[in-house]
């Protein structure tokens, strides 16, 4: 029955007399063109791919090795995404009203500081550790969303497909390479070694963003996707 209904649903589309739409322009992955559109946007994906995988992938491994029970590890991993709401929503709201790069730098620094605190309080009470890990996860994931928004502000309409594909590929490359480096470090120095790696990536990215802020002009706020509502345009006046 479902196959018959799906087949019948095609008939209205097949019987239309409207002209076919133009085929979409094929998109390719190009780091060079993505860098030309938004260096900070591309760098944010290269940074946050590894940062996210470190926070989400190596945290349960480290906690288990540190003596926390399976239930405690599961509870902390369940709580970490709360940071996405607590940090990402206000960070996104602020980035709609000022230079997004400033917010990106702030989130990267907050991610580095949170990761450092996680390492310092290693072995502390689960409640204290959960609060810090929630902050770390929220700051880290905010880099992804705001970095994409910043790149979108800089891109033309016809560049969006290629840029989005390249940004996602950059995130994937980082998410593949950085955990491999972390695996080698944790094998040699213990599971706590993933904290310094996450801190280093976040600080390097923050330093790059600050350098771009100092050396380049602020992106026009007019092009940013603000969250405030807009009224409908007034109708055109017709000549009698």
JSON list of C-alpha atoms in Angstrom, two decimals:
[
{"chain": "A", "resi": 1, "resn": "UNK", "atom": "CA", "xyz": [0.00, 0.00, 0.00]},
{"chain": "A", "resi": 2, "resn": "UNK", "atom": "CA", "xyz": [2.76, 2.44, 0.92]},
{"chain": "A", "resi": 3, "resn": "UNK", "atom": "CA", "xyz": [4.53, 1.76, -2.40]},
{"chain": "A", "resi": 4, "resn": "UNK", "atom": "CA", "xyz": [1.29, 2.44, -4.30]},
{"chain": "A", "resi": 5, "resn": "UNK", "atom": "CA", "xyz": [0.67, 5.69, -2.45]},
{"chain": "A", "resi": 6, "resn": "UNK", "atom": "CA", "xyz": [4.26, 6.82, -3.01]},
{"chain": "A", "resi": 7, "resn": "UNK", "atom": "CA", "xyz": [3.87, 6.06, -6.75]},
{"chain": "A", "resi": 8, "resn": "UNK", "atom": "CA", "xyz": [0.60, 7.98, -6.97]},
{"chain": "A", "resi": 9, "resn": "UNK", "atom": "CA", "xyz": [2.17, 10.98, -5.25]},
{"chain": "A", "resi": 10, "resn": "UNK", "atom": "CA", "xyz": [4.56, 11.32, -8.20]},
{"chain": "A", "resi": 11, "resn": "UNK", "atom": "CA", "xyz": [1.71, 11.85, -10.70]},
{"chain": "A", "resi": 12, "resn": "UNK", "atom": "CA", "xyz": [0.98, 15.53, -9.88]},
{"chain": "A", "resi": 13, "resn": "UNK", "atom": "CA", "xyz": [4.65, 16.33, -10.31]},
{"chain": "A", "resi": 14, "resn": "UNK", "atom": "CA", "xyz": [4.97, 14.34, -13.52]},
{"chain": "A", "resi": 15, "resn": "UNK", "atom": "CA", "xyz": [1.87, 15.89, -15.12]},
{"chain": "A", "resi": 16, "resn": "UNK", "atom": "CA", "xyz": [2.86, 19.51, -14.46]},
{"chain": "A", "resi": 17, "resn": "UNK", "atom": "CA", "xyz": [3.43, 21.77, -17.46]},
{"chain": "A", "resi": 18, "resn": "UNK", "atom": "CA", "xyz": [5.87, 24.05, -15.67]},
{"chain": "A", "resi": 19, "resn": "UNK", "atom": "CA", "xyz": [9.40, 24.25, -17.10]},
{"chain": "A", "resi": 20, "resn": "UNK", "atom": "CA", "xyz": [12.11, 22.24, -15.38]},
{"chain": "A", "resi": 21, "resn": "UNK", "atom": "CA", "xyz": [14.30, 24.21, -12.97]},
{"chain": "A", "resi": 22, "resn": "UNK", "atom": "CA", "xyz": [17.89, 24.85, -13.91]},
{"chain": "A", "resi": 23, "resn": "UNK", "atom": "CA", "xyz": [20.24, 22.09, -12.69]},
{"chain": "A", "resi": 24, "resn": "UNK", "atom": "CA", "xyz": [22.22, 23.10, -9.59]},
{"chain": "A", "resi": 25, "resn": "UNK", "atom": "CA", "xyz": [25.82, 24.12, -9.99]},
{"chain": "A", "resi": 26, "resn": "UNK", "atom": "CA", "xyz": [28.00, 21.19, -8.93]},
{"chain": "A", "resi": 27, "resn": "UNK", "atom": "CA", "xyz": [29.94, 21.94, -5.76]},
{"chain": "A", "resi": 28, "resn": "UNK", "atom": "CA", "xyz": [33.50, 20.90, -5.05]},
{"chain": "A", "resi": 29, "resn": "UNK", "atom": "CA", "xyz": [35.69, 20.94, -1.97]},
{"chain": "A", "resi": 30, "resn": "UNK", "atom": "CA", "xyz": [38.27, 23.70, -2.14]},
{"chain": "A", "resi": 31, "resn": "UNK", "atom": "CA", "xyz": [40.25, 24.80, 0.89]},
{"chain": "A", "resi": 32, "resn": "UNK", "atom": "CA", "xyz": [41.80, 27.59, -1.15]},
{"chain": "A", "resi": 33, "resn": "UNK", "atom": "CA", "xyz": [38.47, 29.17, -2.08]},
{"chain": "A", "resi": 34, "resn": "UNK", "atom": "CA", "xyz": [37.06, 28.64, 1.42]},
{"chain": "A", "resi": 35, "resn": "UNK", "atom": "CA", "xyz": [40.12, 30.39, 2.85]},
{"chain": "A", "resi": 36, "resn": "UNK", "atom": "CA", "xyz": [39.61, 33.26, 0.41]},
{"chain": "A", "resi": 37, "resn": "UNK", "atom": "CA", "xyz": [36.00, 33.64, 1.56]},
{"chain": "A", "resi": 38, "resn": "UNK", "atom": "CA", "xyz": [36.55, 33.28, 5.30]},
{"chain": "A", "resi": 39, "resn": "UNK", "atom": "CA", "xyz": [39.89, 32.34, 6.87]},
{"chain": "A", "resi": 40, "resn": "UNK", "atom": "CA", "xyz": [38.40, 32.43, 10.36]},
{"chain": "A", "resi": 41, "resn": "UNK", "atom": "CA", "xyz": [35.44, 30.29, 9.30]},
{"chain": "A", "resi": 42, "resn": "UNK", "atom": "CA", "xyz": [37.68, 27.61, 7.80]},
{"chain": "A", "resi": 43, "resn": "UNK", "atom": "CA", "xyz": [40.06, 27.74, 10.76]},
{"chain": "A", "resi": 44, "resn": "UNK", "atom": "CA", "xyz": [37.15, 27.31, 13.15]},
{"chain": "A", "resi": 45, "resn": "UNK", "atom": "CA", "xyz": [36.23, 24.00, 11.49]},
{"chain": "A", "resi": 46, "resn": "UNK", "atom": "CA", "xyz": [39.84, 22.80, 11.50]},
{"chain": "A", "resi": 47, "resn": "UNK", "atom": "CA", "xyz": [39.99, 23.58, 15.21]},
{"chain": "A", "resi": 48, "resn": "UNK", "atom": "CA", "xyz": [36.58, 22.50, 16.47]},
{"chain": "A", "resi": 49, "resn": "UNK", "atom": "CA", "xyz": [36.55, 19.14, 14.71]},
{"chain": "A", "resi": 50, "resn": "UNK", "atom": "CA", "xyz": [39.38, 17.92, 16.90]},
{"chain": "A", "resi": 51, "resn": "UNK", "atom": "CA", "xyz": [38.22, 19.83, 19.96]},
{"chain": "A", "resi": 52, "resn": "UNK", "atom": "CA", "xyz": [34.76, 18.26, 19.81]},
{"chain": "A", "resi": 53, "resn": "UNK", "atom": "CA", "xyz": [36.09, 14.74, 19.37]},
{"chain": "A", "resi": 54, "resn": "UNK", "atom": "CA", "xyz": [38.49, 15.21, 22.26]},
{"chain": "A", "resi": 55, "resn": "UNK", "atom": "CA", "xyz": [35.74, 16.44, 24.58]},
{"chain": "A", "resi": 56, "resn": "UNK", "atom": "CA", "xyz": [33.18, 13.86, 23.54]},
{"chain": "A", "resi": 57, "resn": "UNK", "atom": "CA", "xyz": [35.39, 10.88, 22.72]},
{"chain": "A", "resi": 58, "resn": "UNK", "atom": "CA", "xyz": [38.22, 10.87, 25.23]},
{"chain": "A", "resi": 59, "resn": "UNK", "atom": "CA", "xyz": [36.33, 12.11, 28.28]},
{"chain": "A", "resi": 60, "resn": "UNK", "atom": "CA", "xyz": [34.63, 8.76, 29.03]},
{"chain": "A", "resi": 61, "resn": "UNK", "atom": "CA", "xyz": [37.92, 6.93, 28.48]},
{"chain": "A", "resi": 62, "resn": "UNK", "atom": "CA", "xyz": [39.73, 9.22, 30.90]},
{"chain": "A", "resi": 63, "resn": "UNK", "atom": "CA", "xyz": [36.97, 9.14, 33.52]},
{"chain": "A", "resi": 64, "resn": "UNK", "atom": "CA", "xyz": [36.88, 5.34, 33.46]},
{"chain": "A", "resi": 65, "resn": "UNK", "atom": "CA", "xyz": [40.65, 5.21, 33.81]},
{"chain": "A", "resi": 66, "resn": "UNK", "atom": "CA", "xyz": [40.42, 7.67, 36.73]},
{"chain": "A", "resi": 67, "resn": "UNK", "atom": "CA", "xyz": [38.22, 5.32, 38.75]},
{"chain": "A", "resi": 68, "resn": "UNK", "atom": "CA", "xyz": [34.71, 6.67, 38.12]},
{"chain": "A", "resi": 69, "resn": "UNK", "atom": "CA", "xyz": [31.99, 4.05, 37.82]},
{"chain": "A", "resi": 70, "resn": "UNK", "atom": "CA", "xyz": [30.11, 3.31, 34.62]},
{"chain": "A", "resi": 71, "resn": "UNK", "atom": "CA", "xyz": [27.01, 5.00, 36.00]},
{"chain": "A", "resi": 72, "resn": "UNK", "atom": "CA", "xyz": [28.95, 8.15, 36.92]},
{"chain": "A", "resi": 73, "resn": "UNK", "atom": "CA", "xyz": [30.58, 8.30, 33.50]},
{"chain": "A", "resi": 74, "resn": "UNK", "atom": "CA", "xyz": [27.22, 7.82, 31.77]},
{"chain": "A", "resi": 75, "resn": "UNK", "atom": "CA", "xyz": [25.63, 10.54, 33.91]},
{"chain": "A", "resi": 76, "resn": "UNK", "atom": "CA", "xyz": [28.39, 13.02, 33.13]},
{"chain": "A", "resi": 77, "resn": "UNK", "atom": "CA", "xyz": [28.27, 12.26, 29.40]},
{"chain": "A", "resi": 78, "resn": "UNK", "atom": "CA", "xyz": [24.49, 12.71, 29.50]},
{"chain": "A", "resi": 79, "resn": "UNK", "atom": "CA", "xyz": [24.92, 16.10, 31.21]},
{"chain": "A", "resi": 80, "resn": "UNK", "atom": "CA", "xyz": [27.64, 17.50, 28.94]},
{"chain": "A", "resi": 81, "resn": "UNK", "atom": "CA", "xyz": [25.32, 18.47, 26.02]},
{"chain": "A", "resi": 82, "resn": "UNK", "atom": "CA", "xyz": [23.47, 20.78, 28.42]},
{"chain": "A", "resi": 83, "resn": "UNK", "atom": "CA", "xyz": [26.38, 23.13, 27.83]},
{"chain": "A", "resi": 84, "resn": "UNK", "atom": "CA", "xyz": [25.22, 23.52, 24.25]},
{"chain": "A", "resi": 85, "resn": "UNK", "atom": "CA", "xyz": [22.08, 25.24, 25.56]},
{"chain": "A", "resi": 86, "resn": "UNK", "atom": "CA", "xyz": [23.74, 27.17, 28.36]},
{"chain": "A", "resi": 87, "resn": "UNK", "atom": "CA", "xyz": [26.61, 28.56, 26.26]},
{"chain": "A", "resi": 88, "resn": "UNK", "atom": "CA", "xyz": [25.67, 28.31, 22.59]},
{"chain": "A", "resi": 89, "resn": "UNK", "atom": "CA", "xyz": [22.34, 30.13, 22.76]},
{"chain": "A", "resi": 90, "resn": "UNK", "atom": "CA", "xyz": [23.63, 33.28, 24.49]},
{"chain": "A", "resi": 91, "resn": "UNK", "atom": "CA", "xyz": [26.87, 33.17, 22.48]},
{"chain": "A", "resi": 92, "resn": "UNK", "atom": "CA", "xyz": [24.90, 33.00, 19.24]},
{"chain": "A", "resi": 93, "resn": "UNK", "atom": "CA", "xyz": [22.61, 35.82, 20.36]},
{"chain": "A", "resi": 94, "resn": "UNK", "atom": "CA", "xyz": [25.61, 38.01, 21.17]},
{"chain": "A", "resi": 95, "resn": "UNK", "atom": "CA", "xyz": [27.37, 37.14, 17.89]},
{"chain": "A", "resi": 96, "resn": "UNK", "atom": "CA", "xyz": [24.33, 38.41, 15.95]},
{"chain": "A", "resi": 97, "resn": "UNK", "atom": "CA", "xyz": [24.91, 41.84, 17.45]},
{"chain": "A", "resi": 98, "resn": "UNK", "atom": "CA", "xyz": [28.68, 42.27, 17.19]},
{"chain": "A", "resi": 99, "resn": "UNK", "atom": "CA", "xyz": [31.70, 40.98, 15.33]},
{"chain": "A", "resi": 100, "resn": "UNK", "atom": "CA", "xyz": [31.33, 37.20, 15.45]},
{"chain": "A", "resi": 101, "resn": "UNK", "atom": "CA", "xyz": [35.10, 36.80, 15.60]},
{"chain": "A", "resi": 102, "resn": "UNK", "atom": "CA", "xyz": [35.19, 38.36, 19.05]},
{"chain": "A", "resi": 103, "resn": "UNK", "atom": "CA", "xyz": [32.68, 35.77, 20.27]},
{"chain": "A", "resi": 104, "resn": "UNK", "atom": "CA", "xyz": [34.64, 32.99, 18.57]},
{"chain": "A", "resi": 105, "resn": "UNK", "atom": "CA", "xyz": [37.82, 34.06, 20.33]},
{"chain": "A", "resi": 106, "resn": "UNK", "atom": "CA", "xyz": [35.96, 34.23, 23.63]},
{"chain": "A", "resi": 107, "resn": "UNK", "atom": "CA", "xyz": [34.48, 30.75, 23.18]},
{"chain": "A", "resi": 108, "resn": "UNK", "atom": "CA", "xyz": [37.89, 29.31, 22.28]},
{"chain": "A", "resi": 109, "resn": "UNK", "atom": "CA", "xyz": [39.50, 30.87, 25.35]},
{"chain": "A", "resi": 110, "resn": "UNK", "atom": "CA", "xyz": [36.62, 29.65, 27.53]},
{"chain": "A", "resi": 111, "resn": "UNK", "atom": "CA", "xyz": [37.09, 26.16, 26.06]},
{"chain": "A", "resi": 112, "resn": "UNK", "atom": "CA", "xyz": [40.80, 26.22, 26.89]},
{"chain": "A", "resi": 113, "resn": "UNK", "atom": "CA", "xyz": [40.23, 27.49, 30.42]},
{"chain": "A", "resi": 114, "resn": "UNK", "atom": "CA", "xyz": [37.49, 24.92, 31.04]},
{"chain": "A", "resi": 115, "resn": "UNK", "atom": "CA", "xyz": [39.69, 22.09, 29.78]},
{"chain": "A", "resi": 116, "resn": "UNK", "atom": "CA", "xyz": [42.49, 23.26, 32.06]},
{"chain": "A", "resi": 117, "resn": "UNK", "atom": "CA", "xyz": [40.12, 23.30, 35.05]},
{"chain": "A", "resi": 118, "resn": "UNK", "atom": "CA", "xyz": [38.92, 19.81, 34.16]},
{"chain": "A", "resi": 119, "resn": "UNK", "atom": "CA", "xyz": [42.52, 18.63, 34.34]},
{"chain": "A", "resi": 120, "resn": "UNK", "atom": "CA", "xyz": [43.17, 20.42, 37.63]},
{"chain": "A", "resi": 121, "resn": "UNK", "atom": "CA", "xyz": [40.03, 19.02, 39.28]},
{"chain": "A", "resi": 122, "resn": "UNK", "atom": "CA", "xyz": [40.64, 15.54, 37.94]},
{"chain": "A", "resi": 123, "resn": "UNK", "atom": "CA", "xyz": [39.35, 13.10, 40.54]},
{"chain": "A", "resi": 124, "resn": "UNK", "atom": "CA", "xyz": [37.09, 15.67, 42.25]},
{"chain": "A", "resi": 125, "resn": "UNK", "atom": "CA", "xyz": [33.44, 15.17, 43.10]},
{"chain": "A", "resi": 126, "resn": "UNK", "atom": "CA", "xyz": [31.23, 14.24, 40.18]},
{"chain": "A", "resi": 127, "resn": "UNK", "atom": "CA", "xyz": [29.00, 17.30, 40.63]},
{"chain": "A", "resi": 128, "resn": "UNK", "atom": "CA", "xyz": [31.91, 19.74, 40.42]},
{"chain": "A", "resi": 129, "resn": "UNK", "atom": "CA", "xyz": [33.43, 17.88, 37.51]},
{"chain": "A", "resi": 130, "resn": "UNK", "atom": "CA", "xyz": [30.11, 17.78, 35.66]},
{"chain": "A", "resi": 131, "resn": "UNK", "atom": "CA", "xyz": [29.71, 21.56, 35.93]},
{"chain": "A", "resi": 132, "resn": "UNK", "atom": "CA", "xyz": [33.14, 22.17, 34.41]},
{"chain": "A", "resi": 133, "resn": "UNK", "atom": "CA", "xyz": [32.70, 19.58, 31.66]},
{"chain": "A", "resi": 134, "resn": "UNK", "atom": "CA", "xyz": [29.32, 21.08, 30.76]},
{"chain": "A", "resi": 135, "resn": "UNK", "atom": "CA", "xyz": [31.00, 24.47, 30.36]},
{"chain": "A", "resi": 136, "resn": "UNK", "atom": "CA", "xyz": [33.80, 22.96, 28.30]},
{"chain": "A", "resi": 137, "resn": "UNK", "atom": "CA", "xyz": [31.41, 21.17, 25.94]},
{"chain": "A", "resi": 138, "resn": "UNK", "atom": "CA", "xyz": [29.23, 24.24, 25.50]},
{"chain": "A", "resi": 139, "resn": "UNK", "atom": "CA", "xyz": [32.13, 26.55, 24.69]},
{"chain": "A", "resi": 140, "resn": "UNK", "atom": "CA", "xyz": [33.62, 24.04, 22.28]},
{"chain": "A", "resi": 141, "resn": "UNK", "atom": "CA", "xyz": [30.43, 23.35, 20.34]},
{"chain": "A", "resi": 142, "resn": "UNK", "atom": "CA", "xyz": [29.71, 27.08, 20.08]},
{"chain": "A", "resi": 143, "resn": "UNK", "atom": "CA", "xyz": [32.81, 27.45, 17.92]},
{"chain": "A", "resi": 144, "resn": "UNK", "atom": "CA", "xyz": [31.19, 25.18, 15.31]},
{"chain": "A", "resi": 145, "resn": "UNK", "atom": "CA", "xyz": [27.91, 27.07, 14.98]},
{"chain": "A", "resi": 146, "resn": "UNK", "atom": "CA", "xyz": [29.34, 30.58, 15.19]},
{"chain": "A", "resi": 147, "resn": "UNK", "atom": "CA", "xyz": [32.21, 29.71, 12.85]},
{"chain": "A", "resi": 148, "resn": "UNK", "atom": "CA", "xyz": [29.73, 28.50, 10.24]},
{"chain": "A", "resi": 149, "resn": "UNK", "atom": "CA", "xyz": [27.61, 31.62, 10.71]},
{"chain": "A", "resi": 150, "resn": "UNK", "atom": "CA", "xyz": [30.65, 33.86, 10.29]},
{"chain": "A", "resi": 151, "resn": "UNK", "atom": "CA", "xyz": [31.63, 32.09, 7.07]},
{"chain": "A", "resi": 152, "resn": "UNK", "atom": "CA", "xyz": [28.07, 32.42, 5.80]},
{"chain": "A", "resi": 153, "resn": "UNK", "atom": "CA", "xyz": [28.19, 36.17, 6.45]},
{"chain": "A", "resi": 154, "resn": "UNK", "atom": "CA", "xyz": [31.22, 36.47, 4.20]},
{"chain": "A", "resi": 155, "resn": "UNK", "atom": "CA", "xyz": [30.04, 34.22, 1.36]},
{"chain": "A", "resi": 156, "resn": "UNK", "atom": "CA", "xyz": [27.98, 35.09, -1.68]},
{"chain": "A", "resi": 157, "resn": "UNK", "atom": "CA", "xyz": [24.85, 33.10, -2.42]},
{"chain": "A", "resi": 158, "resn": "UNK", "atom": "CA", "xyz": [26.47, 31.12, -5.21]},
{"chain": "A", "resi": 159, "resn": "UNK", "atom": "CA", "xyz": [29.41, 30.22, -2.93]},
{"chain": "A", "resi": 160, "resn": "UNK", "atom": "CA", "xyz": [27.35, 28.72, -0.11]},
{"chain": "A", "resi": 161, "resn": "UNK", "atom": "CA", "xyz": [27.14, 25.10, -1.33]},
{"chain": "A", "resi": 162, "resn": "UNK", "atom": "CA", "xyz": [30.84, 24.75, -2.02]},
{"chain": "A", "resi": 163, "resn": "UNK", "atom": "CA", "xyz": [31.74, 26.60, 1.18]},
{"chain": "A", "resi": 164, "resn": "UNK", "atom": "CA", "xyz": [29.45, 24.44, 3.32]},
{"chain": "A", "resi": 165, "resn": "UNK", "atom": "CA", "xyz": [30.87, 21.25, 1.82]},
{"chain": "A", "resi": 166, "resn": "UNK", "atom": "CA", "xyz": [34.44, 22.41, 2.41]},
{"chain": "A", "resi": 167, "resn": "UNK", "atom": "CA", "xyz": [33.70, 23.48, 5.96]},
{"chain": "A", "resi": 168, "resn": "UNK", "atom": "CA", "xyz": [32.17, 20.11, 6.78]},
{"chain": "A", "resi": 169, "resn": "UNK", "atom": "CA", "xyz": [35.10, 18.31, 5.18]},
{"chain": "A", "resi": 170, "resn": "UNK", "atom": "CA", "xyz": [37.54, 20.44, 7.20]},
{"chain": "A", "resi": 171, "resn": "UNK", "atom": "CA", "xyz": [35.68, 19.49, 10.38]},
{"chain": "A", "resi": 172, "resn": "UNK", "atom": "CA", "xyz": [35.92, 15.83, 9.40]},
{"chain": "A", "resi": 173, "resn": "UNK", "atom": "CA", "xyz": [39.64, 16.04, 8.66]},
{"chain": "A", "resi": 174, "resn": "UNK", "atom": "CA", "xyz": [40.30, 17.58, 12.06]},
{"chain": "A", "resi": 175, "resn": "UNK", "atom": "CA", "xyz": [38.00, 15.06, 13.72]},
{"chain": "A", "resi": 176, "resn": "UNK", "atom": "CA", "xyz": [40.04, 12.27, 12.13]},
{"chain": "A", "resi": 177, "resn": "UNK", "atom": "CA", "xyz": [43.59, 13.55, 12.69]},
{"chain": "A", "resi": 178, "resn": "UNK", "atom": "CA", "xyz": [43.39, 15.03, 16.19]},
{"chain": "A", "resi": 179, "resn": "UNK", "atom": "CA", "xyz": [42.01, 11.90, 17.91]},
{"chain": "A", "resi": 180, "resn": "UNK", "atom": "CA", "xyz": [44.86, 9.96, 16.31]},
{"chain": "A", "resi": 181, "resn": "UNK", "atom": "CA", "xyz": [47.36, 12.36, 17.84]},
{"chain": "A", "resi": 182, "resn": "UNK", "atom": "CA", "xyz": [45.53, 12.15, 21.17]},
{"chain": "A", "resi": 183, "resn": "UNK", "atom": "CA", "xyz": [45.66, 8.35, 21.05]},
{"chain": "A", "resi": 184, "resn": "UNK", "atom": "CA", "xyz": [49.43, 8.43, 20.62]},
{"chain": "A", "resi": 185, "resn": "UNK", "atom": "CA", "xyz": [49.82, 10.95, 23.46]},
{"chain": "A", "resi": 186, "resn": "UNK", "atom": "CA", "xyz": [47.54, 9.13, 25.88]},
{"chain": "A", "resi": 187, "resn": "UNK", "atom": "CA", "xyz": [49.28, 5.84, 25.16]},
{"chain": "A", "resi": 188, "resn": "UNK", "atom": "CA", "xyz": [52.60, 7.45, 26.05]},
{"chain": "A", "resi": 189, "resn": "UNK", "atom": "CA", "xyz": [51.63, 9.80, 28.89]},
{"chain": "A", "resi": 190, "resn": "UNK", "atom": "CA", "xyz": [48.28, 8.52, 30.16]},
{"chain": "A", "resi": 191, "resn": "UNK", "atom": "CA", "xyz": [44.70, 9.51, 29.44]},
{"chain": "A", "resi": 192, "resn": "UNK", "atom": "CA", "xyz": [45.08, 12.95, 31.03]},
{"chain": "A", "resi": 193, "resn": "UNK", "atom": "CA", "xyz": [47.29, 13.98, 28.08]},
{"chain": "A", "resi": 194, "resn": "UNK", "atom": "CA", "xyz": [44.23, 14.82, 25.99]},
{"chain": "A", "resi": 195, "resn": "UNK", "atom": "CA", "xyz": [43.60, 17.94, 28.09]},
{"chain": "A", "resi": 196, "resn": "UNK", "atom": "CA", "xyz": [46.83, 19.73, 27.05]},
{"chain": "A", "resi": 197, "resn": "UNK", "atom": "CA", "xyz": [46.13, 18.87, 23.42]},
{"chain": "A", "resi": 198, "resn": "UNK", "atom": "CA", "xyz": [42.63, 20.35, 23.59]},
{"chain": "A", "resi": 199, "resn": "UNK", "atom": "CA", "xyz": [43.96, 23.46, 25.36]},
{"chain": "A", "resi": 200, "resn": "UNK", "atom": "CA", "xyz": [46.70, 23.94, 22.76]},
{"chain": "A", "resi": 201, "resn": "UNK", "atom": "CA", "xyz": [44.29, 23.73, 19.81]},
{"chain": "A", "resi": 202, "resn": "UNK", "atom": "CA", "xyz": [41.84, 26.14, 21.43]},
{"chain": "A", "resi": 203, "resn": "UNK", "atom": "CA", "xyz": [44.54, 28.70, 22.28]},
{"chain": "A", "resi": 204, "resn": "UNK", "atom": "CA", "xyz": [46.13, 28.54, 18.82]},
{"chain": "A", "resi": 205, "resn": "UNK", "atom": "CA", "xyz": [42.73, 29.12, 17.24]},
{"chain": "A", "resi": 206, "resn": "UNK", "atom": "CA", "xyz": [41.96, 31.98, 19.65]},
{"chain": "A", "resi": 207, "resn": "UNK", "atom": "CA", "xyz": [45.30, 33.60, 18.87]},
{"chain": "A", "resi": 208, "resn": "UNK", "atom": "CA", "xyz": [44.62, 33.34, 15.12]},
{"chain": "A", "resi": 209, "resn": "UNK", "atom": "CA", "xyz": [41.17, 34.90, 15.48]},
{"chain": "A", "resi": 210, "resn": "UNK", "atom": "CA", "xyz": [42.52, 37.75, 17.61]},
{"chain": "A", "resi": 211, "resn": "UNK", "atom": "CA", "xyz": [45.23, 38.35, 15.01]},
{"chain": "A", "resi": 212, "resn": "UNK", "atom": "CA", "xyz": [42.59, 38.51, 12.28]},
{"chain": "A", "resi": 213, "resn": "UNK", "atom": "CA", "xyz": [40.53, 40.95, 14.33]},
{"chain": "A", "resi": 214, "resn": "UNK", "atom": "CA", "xyz": [43.52, 43.23, 14.76]},
{"chain": "A", "resi": 215, "resn": "UNK", "atom": "CA", "xyz": [44.72, 43.09, 11.15]},
{"chain": "A", "resi": 216, "resn": "UNK", "atom": "CA", "xyz": [41.43, 43.11, 9.21]},
{"chain": "A", "resi": 217, "resn": "UNK", "atom": "CA", "xyz": [38.27, 45.16, 9.21]},
{"chain": "A", "resi": 218, "resn": "UNK", "atom": "CA", "xyz": [35.16, 44.03, 11.04]},
{"chain": "A", "resi": 219, "resn": "UNK", "atom": "CA", "xyz": [32.59, 42.26, 8.85]},
{"chain": "A", "resi": 220, "resn": "UNK", "atom": "CA", "xyz": [29.61, 44.47, 8.15]},
{"chain": "A", "resi": 221, "resn": "UNK", "atom": "CA", "xyz": [26.89, 43.83, 10.71]},
{"chain": "A", "resi": 222, "resn": "UNK", "atom": "CA", "xyz": [24.40, 44.48, 7.96]},
{"chain": "A", "resi": 223, "resn": "UNK", "atom": "CA", "xyz": [25.28, 41.13, 6.36]},
{"chain": "A", "resi": 224, "resn": "UNK", "atom": "CA", "xyz": [24.99, 39.12, 9.56]},
{"chain": "A", "resi": 225, "resn": "UNK", "atom": "CA", "xyz": [21.95, 36.96, 10.08]},
{"chain": "A", "resi": 226, "resn": "UNK", "atom": "CA", "xyz": [20.33, 38.75, 12.99]},
{"chain": "A", "resi": 227, "resn": "UNK", "atom": "CA", "xyz": [17.71, 36.98, 15.07]},
{"chain": "A", "resi": 228, "resn": "UNK", "atom": "CA", "xyz": [15.46, 40.02, 15.54]},
{"chain": "A", "resi": 229, "resn": "UNK", "atom": "CA", "xyz": [12.17, 39.99, 13.56]},
{"chain": "A", "resi": 230, "resn": "UNK", "atom": "CA", "xyz": [11.73, 42.21, 10.55]},
{"chain": "A", "resi": 231, "resn": "UNK", "atom": "CA", "xyz": [8.52, 43.80, 9.36]},
{"chain": "A", "resi": 232, "resn": "UNK", "atom": "CA", "xyz": [7.12, 43.22, 5.90]},
{"chain": "A", "resi": 233, "resn": "UNK", "atom": "CA", "xyz": [8.08, 45.65, 3.17]},
{"chain": "A", "resi": 234, "resn": "UNK", "atom": "CA", "xyz": [5.57, 48.38, 2.38]},
{"chain": "A", "resi": 235, "resn": "UNK", "atom": "CA", "xyz": [3.65, 47.83, -0.87]},
{"chain": "A", "resi": 236, "resn": "UNK", "atom": "CA", "xyz": [4.79, 49.80, -3.88]},
{"chain": "A", "resi": 237, "resn": "UNK", "atom": "CA", "xyz": [2.77, 52.89, -4.79]},
{"chain": "A", "resi": 238, "resn": "UNK", "atom": "CA", "xyz": [1.11, 52.62, -8.21]},
{"chain": "A", "resi": 239, "resn": "UNK", "atom": "CA", "xyz": [0.58, 55.56, -10.51]},
{"chain": "A", "resi": 240, "resn": "UNK", "atom": "CA", "xyz": [-3.15, 56.34, -11.06]}
]
